[in-house]
Short mmCIF file of C-alpha atoms and ligand atoms in Angstrom, two decimals:
data_model
loop_
_atom_site.label_atom_id
_atom_site.label_comp_id
_atom_site.label_asym_id
_atom_site.label_seq_id
_atom_site.Cartn_x
_atom_site.Cartn_y
_atom_site.Cartn_z
CA MET A 8 4.96 25.48 22.49
CA SER A 9 3.68 22.02 22.92
CA THR A 10 4.18 19.64 25.31
CA GLU A 11 4.55 15.93 25.06
CA SER A 12 0.98 15.57 26.93
CA ASN A 13 -0.94 17.73 24.30
CA MET A 14 0.85 16.38 21.43
CA GLN A 15 -0.99 14.08 19.18
CA ARG A 16 0.06 10.23 19.82
CA ILE A 17 1.37 8.54 16.66
CA LEU A 18 2.43 5.04 16.41
CA ILE A 19 4.38 4.27 13.23
CA THR A 20 4.74 0.26 12.66
CA GLY A 21 7.87 -0.25 10.94
CA GLY A 22 9.50 2.83 11.98
CA LEU A 23 12.70 1.79 11.67
CA GLY A 24 12.17 0.89 7.52
CA GLN A 25 12.43 2.96 4.74
CA VAL A 26 9.34 4.41 4.83
CA GLY A 27 8.94 4.49 8.35
CA SER A 28 12.13 6.03 9.23
CA TYR A 29 11.68 9.27 7.18
CA LEU A 30 8.21 9.57 8.49
CA VAL A 31 9.72 9.52 12.05
CA ASP A 32 12.29 12.04 10.98
CA ALA A 33 9.71 14.42 9.49
CA LEU A 34 6.77 14.32 12.32
CA HIS A 35 8.96 13.75 15.56
CA GLU A 36 8.67 17.41 16.38
CA LYS A 37 5.01 17.93 15.88
CA ALA A 38 4.13 14.57 17.58
CA SER A 39 5.02 12.09 20.36
CA ILE A 40 6.01 8.84 18.39
CA THR A 41 6.23 5.56 19.07
CA VAL A 42 8.29 3.06 17.17
CA LEU A 43 6.85 -0.52 16.79
CA ASP A 44 9.57 -2.42 14.64
CA ASN A 45 10.71 -6.03 14.58
CA PHE A 46 14.25 -5.03 13.61
CA SER A 47 13.91 -7.34 10.64
CA SER A 48 14.96 -4.83 7.97
CA THR A 49 16.54 -1.46 8.69
CA THR A 50 19.59 0.43 8.02
CA ARG A 51 18.96 3.31 10.78
CA GLU A 52 21.48 3.15 13.35
CA ALA A 53 20.09 5.69 15.51
CA VAL A 54 16.45 7.33 16.17
CA PRO A 55 15.88 10.95 16.79
CA HIS A 56 15.82 11.49 20.76
CA GLY A 57 12.49 11.19 22.36
CA ILE A 58 11.19 8.44 20.34
CA HIS A 59 9.99 5.50 21.91
CA VAL A 60 11.25 2.40 20.32
CA ILE A 61 9.38 -0.85 21.11
CA LYS A 62 11.24 -4.09 19.75
CA ALA A 63 7.92 -6.27 18.72
CA ASP A 64 5.84 -7.94 15.91
CA ILE A 65 2.54 -6.44 14.51
CA LYS A 66 1.22 -9.83 15.48
CA ASP A 67 2.25 -9.72 19.11
CA ARG A 68 -0.20 -9.09 21.77
CA ILE A 69 1.74 -5.54 22.68
CA ALA A 70 1.06 -4.28 19.02
CA ALA A 71 -2.68 -4.25 20.09
CA ASP A 72 -1.93 -2.71 23.34
CA LEU A 73 0.17 -0.21 21.43
CA VAL A 74 -2.81 0.87 19.27
CA LYS A 75 -5.24 1.64 21.82
CA GLN A 76 -2.64 3.80 23.88
CA ASN A 77 -2.27 6.14 20.54
CA ASP A 78 -4.54 8.69 18.27
CA VAL A 79 -3.12 7.73 14.80
CA ILE A 80 -1.86 4.75 13.74
CA ILE A 81 0.81 4.71 10.50
CA HIS A 82 0.92 1.17 9.64
CA THR A 83 4.44 0.66 7.19
CA ALA A 84 5.50 -2.86 8.72
CA ALA A 85 5.30 -5.49 6.25
CA GLN A 86 7.01 -8.45 4.50
CA ILE A 87 7.95 -6.27 1.71
CA SER A 88 9.69 -8.75 -0.93
CA VAL A 89 7.78 -9.94 -3.86
CA THR A 90 10.40 -13.02 -4.57
CA ALA A 91 10.19 -13.99 -0.34
CA SER A 92 6.26 -13.98 -0.77
CA MET A 93 7.07 -16.65 -3.88
CA GLU A 94 9.48 -18.71 -2.01
CA ASP A 95 7.16 -18.59 1.50
CA PRO A 96 3.48 -17.41 0.94
CA LEU A 97 2.74 -18.70 4.73
CA PHE A 98 5.14 -16.28 6.35
CA ASP A 99 4.03 -13.39 3.87
CA ALA A 100 0.23 -13.70 5.08
CA GLN A 101 0.99 -14.39 8.58
CA ASN A 102 2.49 -10.55 8.60
CA ASN A 103 0.83 -8.78 6.21
CA VAL A 104 -2.84 -10.17 6.21
CA PHE A 105 -2.62 -11.34 10.19
CA GLY A 106 -0.63 -8.70 11.68
CA THR A 107 -2.53 -6.03 10.18
CA LEU A 108 -5.71 -7.43 11.08
CA ASN A 109 -4.40 -7.46 14.74
CA LEU A 110 -3.74 -4.23 14.27
CA LEU A 111 -7.23 -3.13 13.12
CA GLU A 112 -9.05 -5.40 15.70
CA ALA A 113 -7.39 -3.13 18.11
CA ALA A 114 -8.20 0.14 16.82
CA ARG A 115 -12.05 -0.89 16.10
CA ARG A 116 -12.07 -1.30 20.05
CA SER A 117 -10.07 2.22 20.46
CA SER A 118 -11.01 5.76 19.68
CA ILE A 119 -8.02 6.45 17.20
CA SER A 120 -8.67 9.37 14.82
CA LYS A 121 -6.80 7.99 11.60
CA PHE A 122 -5.08 4.25 10.44
CA ILE A 123 -2.92 4.98 7.38
CA TYR A 124 -2.24 1.64 5.67
CA ILE A 125 0.80 1.32 3.12
CA SER A 126 -0.18 -1.05 0.41
CA SER A 127 1.30 -1.19 -2.99
CA ALA A 128 1.02 -0.83 -6.58
CA ALA A 129 1.90 -5.05 -6.52
CA VAL A 130 -2.23 -5.45 -5.97
CA TYR A 131 -2.86 -4.52 -10.04
CA GLY A 132 -0.74 -7.41 -11.27
CA ASN A 133 0.25 -6.74 -14.44
CA PRO A 134 -1.21 -3.37 -15.72
CA LEU A 135 -3.86 -3.66 -18.71
CA TYR A 136 -3.41 0.24 -19.50
CA THR A 137 -1.21 2.94 -18.15
CA PRO A 138 -1.23 5.08 -16.46
CA VAL A 139 -2.96 3.20 -13.92
CA THR A 140 -5.69 4.48 -12.05
CA GLU A 141 -7.55 3.33 -8.65
CA SER A 142 -9.97 1.59 -10.60
CA HIS A 143 -7.85 -0.46 -12.58
CA PRO A 144 -8.79 -4.32 -11.96
CA GLN A 145 -6.61 -5.44 -8.93
CA ASP A 146 -5.17 -9.11 -10.21
CA PRO A 147 -1.84 -9.65 -8.24
CA LEU A 148 0.96 -11.89 -9.29
CA SER A 149 2.14 -12.56 -6.11
CA PRO A 150 1.09 -13.70 -2.53
CA TYR A 151 2.71 -10.23 -1.48
CA GLY A 152 -0.02 -8.43 -4.04
CA VAL A 153 -2.68 -10.55 -2.31
CA SER A 154 -1.65 -10.28 0.88
CA LYS A 155 -1.46 -6.42 0.33
CA LEU A 156 -4.85 -6.06 -1.38
CA SER A 157 -5.86 -8.24 1.49
CA GLY A 158 -4.99 -5.80 4.17
CA GLU A 159 -6.64 -2.85 1.84
CA LYS A 160 -9.73 -4.58 1.79
CA TYR A 161 -9.86 -5.23 5.59
CA CYS A 162 -8.76 -1.61 6.01
CA MET A 163 -11.62 -0.60 3.97
CA MET A 164 -14.41 -2.93 5.15
CA TYR A 165 -13.60 -1.84 8.80
CA HIS A 166 -14.43 1.61 7.27
CA LYS A 167 -17.60 0.85 6.10
CA ALA A 168 -18.76 -1.39 8.91
CA PHE A 169 -17.29 0.10 12.13
CA GLY A 170 -16.57 3.83 10.93
CA LEU A 171 -12.81 3.33 11.50
CA PRO A 172 -11.05 6.36 9.99
CA SER A 173 -8.81 4.30 7.85
CA CYS A 174 -7.17 5.14 4.35
CA CYS A 175 -4.68 3.43 2.38
CA ILE A 176 -1.95 4.07 -0.24
CA ARG A 177 -0.41 2.10 -3.19
CA PRO A 178 3.19 3.35 -3.58
CA PHE A 179 4.52 2.75 -6.84
CA ASN A 180 8.86 1.84 -7.07
CA ILE A 181 9.87 3.87 -3.69
CA TYR A 182 13.63 4.58 -3.50
CA SER A 183 15.91 6.28 -0.75
CA PRO A 184 19.49 5.93 0.28
CA ARG A 185 17.94 3.71 3.30
CA GLN A 186 17.31 0.79 1.06
CA ASP A 187 19.33 -1.65 2.14
CA PRO A 188 21.79 -2.42 -1.26
CA GLY A 189 23.04 -5.75 0.37
CA ASN A 190 19.74 -7.21 0.62
CA PRO A 191 19.32 -9.59 -2.31
CA TYR A 192 15.88 -8.21 -2.46
CA SER A 193 16.35 -4.63 -2.79
CA GLY A 194 14.94 -2.59 -5.54
CA VAL A 195 16.88 -1.74 -8.98
CA ILE A 196 17.80 1.71 -7.71
CA SER A 197 19.99 0.87 -4.72
CA ARG A 198 21.51 -2.04 -6.56
CA PHE A 199 22.31 -0.10 -9.78
CA ILE A 200 23.95 2.47 -7.15
CA ASP A 201 25.76 0.15 -5.67
CA LYS A 202 27.44 -0.93 -8.69
CA ALA A 203 28.30 2.01 -10.01
CA LYS A 204 29.86 3.20 -6.84
CA ALA A 205 32.13 0.10 -7.03
CA GLU A 206 32.73 0.89 -10.81
CA GLN A 207 30.81 -2.56 -11.78
CA SER A 208 28.32 -3.03 -14.54
CA PRO A 209 24.54 -2.64 -13.56
CA ILE A 210 22.86 -5.97 -14.86
CA ILE A 211 19.53 -5.11 -16.46
CA PHE A 212 17.17 -7.94 -16.79
CA GLY A 213 15.35 -8.17 -20.18
CA ASP A 214 16.33 -5.29 -22.47
CA GLY A 215 15.68 -2.61 -20.30
CA THR A 216 12.85 -1.16 -22.10
CA GLN A 217 10.53 -1.74 -19.18
CA THR A 218 9.39 1.28 -17.32
CA ARG A 219 8.71 2.15 -13.70
CA ASP A 220 7.22 5.09 -11.80
CA PHE A 221 9.94 5.63 -9.19
CA ILE A 222 8.80 7.82 -6.36
CA SER A 223 11.04 9.49 -3.78
CA VAL A 224 10.55 8.28 0.13
CA HIS A 225 10.41 12.09 0.57
CA ASP A 226 7.20 12.22 -1.74
CA ILE A 227 5.58 9.28 -0.27
CA VAL A 228 6.04 10.93 3.35
CA ASP A 229 4.47 14.22 2.05
CA MET A 230 1.53 12.31 0.80
CA ILE A 231 1.04 10.53 4.29
CA THR A 232 1.29 13.86 6.03
CA LEU A 233 -1.45 15.42 3.63
CA LEU A 234 -3.47 12.08 4.54
CA LEU A 235 -3.25 12.98 8.63
CA GLU A 236 -4.83 16.15 7.94
CA ASN A 237 -7.90 15.00 5.05
CA GLU A 238 -10.79 13.49 6.71
CA ASP A 239 -12.08 13.23 2.92
CA ALA A 240 -9.51 11.10 2.77
CA ASN A 241 -11.05 8.26 5.10
CA GLY A 242 -12.53 5.10 3.21
CA GLN A 243 -10.03 5.93 0.50
CA VAL A 244 -7.38 4.56 -1.43
CA PHE A 245 -4.79 6.58 -3.32
CA ASN A 246 -2.12 5.85 -5.73
CA ALA A 247 1.15 6.92 -4.36
CA GLY A 248 3.55 7.49 -7.84
CA THR A 249 4.84 10.43 -9.67
CA GLY A 250 2.88 9.93 -12.88
CA ASN A 251 5.98 9.59 -14.71
CA SER A 252 7.22 6.58 -16.02
CA THR A 253 11.44 5.82 -16.54
CA THR A 254 12.95 2.72 -18.55
CA VAL A 255 15.34 0.75 -16.59
CA SER A 256 17.54 1.41 -19.70
CA GLU A 257 17.65 5.43 -19.05
CA LEU A 258 17.77 4.79 -15.21
CA ALA A 259 21.24 3.01 -15.51
CA HIS A 260 22.66 5.46 -17.72
CA MET A 261 21.38 8.17 -15.52
CA ILE A 262 23.06 6.64 -12.17
CA LEU A 263 26.37 6.00 -14.18
CA ASN A 264 26.59 9.23 -15.37
CA ILE A 265 25.77 10.67 -11.92
CA PHE A 266 28.56 8.49 -10.24
CA ASP A 267 30.81 8.85 -13.09
CA ALA A 268 31.29 5.61 -13.68
CA ASP A 269 32.49 4.41 -16.89
CA VAL A 270 31.41 1.19 -17.36
CA PRO A 271 28.81 -0.92 -19.91
CA VAL A 272 25.69 -2.16 -18.62
CA GLN A 273 25.11 -5.75 -18.66
CA TYR A 274 22.18 -7.57 -20.02
CA MET A 275 20.81 -11.05 -18.32
CA PRO A 276 17.36 -12.79 -19.17
CA GLU A 277 14.00 -11.09 -18.21
CA ARG A 278 13.07 -11.70 -14.54
CA PRO A 279 9.92 -14.31 -14.72
CA GLY A 280 6.67 -12.61 -13.41
CA ASP A 281 8.38 -8.96 -14.26
CA ILE A 282 5.59 -6.37 -14.79
CA LYS A 283 6.67 -4.86 -18.40
CA TYR A 284 5.05 -1.16 -18.08
CA SER A 285 4.19 0.67 -14.85
CA CYS A 286 3.09 4.28 -14.37
CA SER A 287 0.60 5.67 -11.52
CA ASP A 288 -2.08 8.16 -12.52
CA ILE A 289 -2.46 10.19 -9.72
CA ALA A 290 -5.50 12.53 -10.43
CA LYS A 291 -7.35 11.32 -7.31
CA ALA A 292 -4.52 12.19 -4.99
CA ARG A 293 -3.77 15.60 -6.38
CA LYS A 294 -7.61 16.51 -6.10
CA ILE A 295 -8.30 14.86 -2.85
CA LEU A 296 -5.36 15.53 -1.00
CA GLY A 297 -3.63 18.35 -3.05
CA PHE A 298 -0.47 15.91 -3.63
CA GLU A 299 2.14 16.93 -5.82
CA PRO A 300 5.53 14.98 -5.94
CA LYS A 301 8.35 17.52 -5.92
CA VAL A 302 11.50 15.31 -5.94
CA PRO A 303 12.40 14.84 -9.85
CA LEU A 304 14.13 11.29 -10.34
CA ARG A 305 17.87 12.99 -11.12
CA GLU A 306 17.52 15.12 -8.11
CA GLY A 307 16.54 12.13 -5.70
CA LEU A 308 19.22 10.14 -7.19
CA MET A 309 22.01 12.76 -6.17
CA GLU A 310 20.62 12.47 -2.58
CA PHE A 311 22.37 9.03 -2.86
CA ALA A 312 25.37 10.53 -3.75
CA GLU A 313 25.46 13.07 -0.94
CA SER A 314 24.57 10.76 1.58
CA LYS A 315 27.02 8.19 1.20
C1 LIG B 422 8.43 -3.26 -6.73
C2 LIG B 422 8.90 -3.12 -5.25
C3 LIG B 422 7.36 -4.23 -4.76
C4 LIG B 422 6.40 -3.17 -5.09
C5 LIG B 422 5.98 -3.12 -6.79
C6 LIG B 422 5.14 -2.26 -7.10
C7 LIG B 422 10.91 -3.12 -4.78
C8 LIG B 422 12.48 -4.08 -4.44
N1 LIG B 422 10.05 -3.90 -5.27
O1 LIG B 422 8.95 -4.00 -7.60
O2 LIG B 422 7.78 -4.35 -3.11
O3 LIG B 422 4.84 -3.94 -4.79
O4 LIG B 422 7.37 -2.34 -7.41
O5 LIG B 422 4.96 -1.87 -8.43
O6 LIG B 422 10.86 -1.88 -4.48
N2 LIG B 422 16.10 -4.61 -12.44
C9 LIG B 422 17.16 -5.08 -13.09
N3 LIG B 422 18.18 -4.94 -12.55
C10 LIG B 422 18.57 -5.14 -11.39
C11 LIG B 422 17.16 -5.11 -10.31
C12 LIG B 422 15.75 -4.96 -11.16
O7 LIG B 422 17.07 -4.80 -14.25
O8 LIG B 422 19.58 -5.24 -10.88
C13 LIG B 422 14.88 -4.53 -13.05
C14 LIG B 422 13.51 -5.82 -12.65
O9 LIG B 422 13.77 -6.64 -13.52
C15 LIG B 422 12.26 -4.78 -13.11
C16 LIG B 422 12.54 -3.30 -12.74
O10 LIG B 422 13.83 -3.00 -12.48
O11 LIG B 422 11.91 -4.83 -14.51
C17 LIG B 422 12.08 -2.92 -11.38
O12 LIG B 422 12.65 -4.05 -10.26
P1 LIG B 422 12.52 -3.70 -8.56
O13 LIG B 422 12.94 -2.75 -8.20
O14 LIG B 422 12.96 -4.95 -8.28
O15 LIG B 422 10.81 -3.80 -8.59
P2 LIG B 422 9.51 -3.92 -8.94
O16 LIG B 422 9.96 -5.67 -9.39
O17 LIG B 422 9.18 -3.12 -9.82
#
């Protein structure tokens, strides 16, 4: 049996957040985990026993010190809202650009074996074609997309110039029961579920024909776990999606059906800046990582019903 002293040491930034908290659950028996989180957005009430939780910001000096004390860095902490980034681009860049750079600079001066960065499909902007491959032009529509792309570019540049073993994923629309429905910036799935549970009408912005590639957080965790073991992934960026798309209208009806809510959907004008069609091409992740998404949307939505 492994003891804490010979276990791999993994630092998870944003370890109380949506992706980070599920990573902690998946990895804490196999590695010595430290969580760095500023407690800005969490629905998690308790972490598993034995996890070191440090309350600090990725821009802080202590974040750099923690990088140097670990073998692997999984960097999920970020300002995650597109809308908030439109309102305050400086705040967004300070977190997502300078916070990431603070960690990378520390990583360059240490002997880490992997740096995994969570980017976003927002780097593509409005897709020119779907499914979107990693080589699709990157033309973000929001400060958030720009800051995420910037973090990616730094990771790849640190790989090329300094040999840092870094790799990036670009998640499409991640969902999980740990996404906070009370947050006005929450994703469509938690908003629709919140409404359905209250027997209220979900609100569709636009005509509902827009599509998204919804991916369960468990599949995201699977992909990150595959990255941990794969040296060919270093210096690479991977789409993290399912390769399937669903219209927002289909989603609304699926959720009403699962929660047995007998209410009509309501329509509101389209959201400014909304992307119309989104779907990932995951051939690269399949080939290099052996990644295969395992959670069908309906099954992933059922988890919300069971968890609350
Ligand atoms: C999402 C992510 C964003 C990521 C991007 C990558 C969230 C909150 N945002 O943005 O971080 O960079 O994918 O592609 O996960 N909608 C409704 N009714 C609602 C809420 C939303 O009809 O109550 C519609 C929206 O207008 C949109 C779609 O649902 O067409 C998805 O919206 P949303 O879940 O906010 O995510 P994205 O904008 O796709």
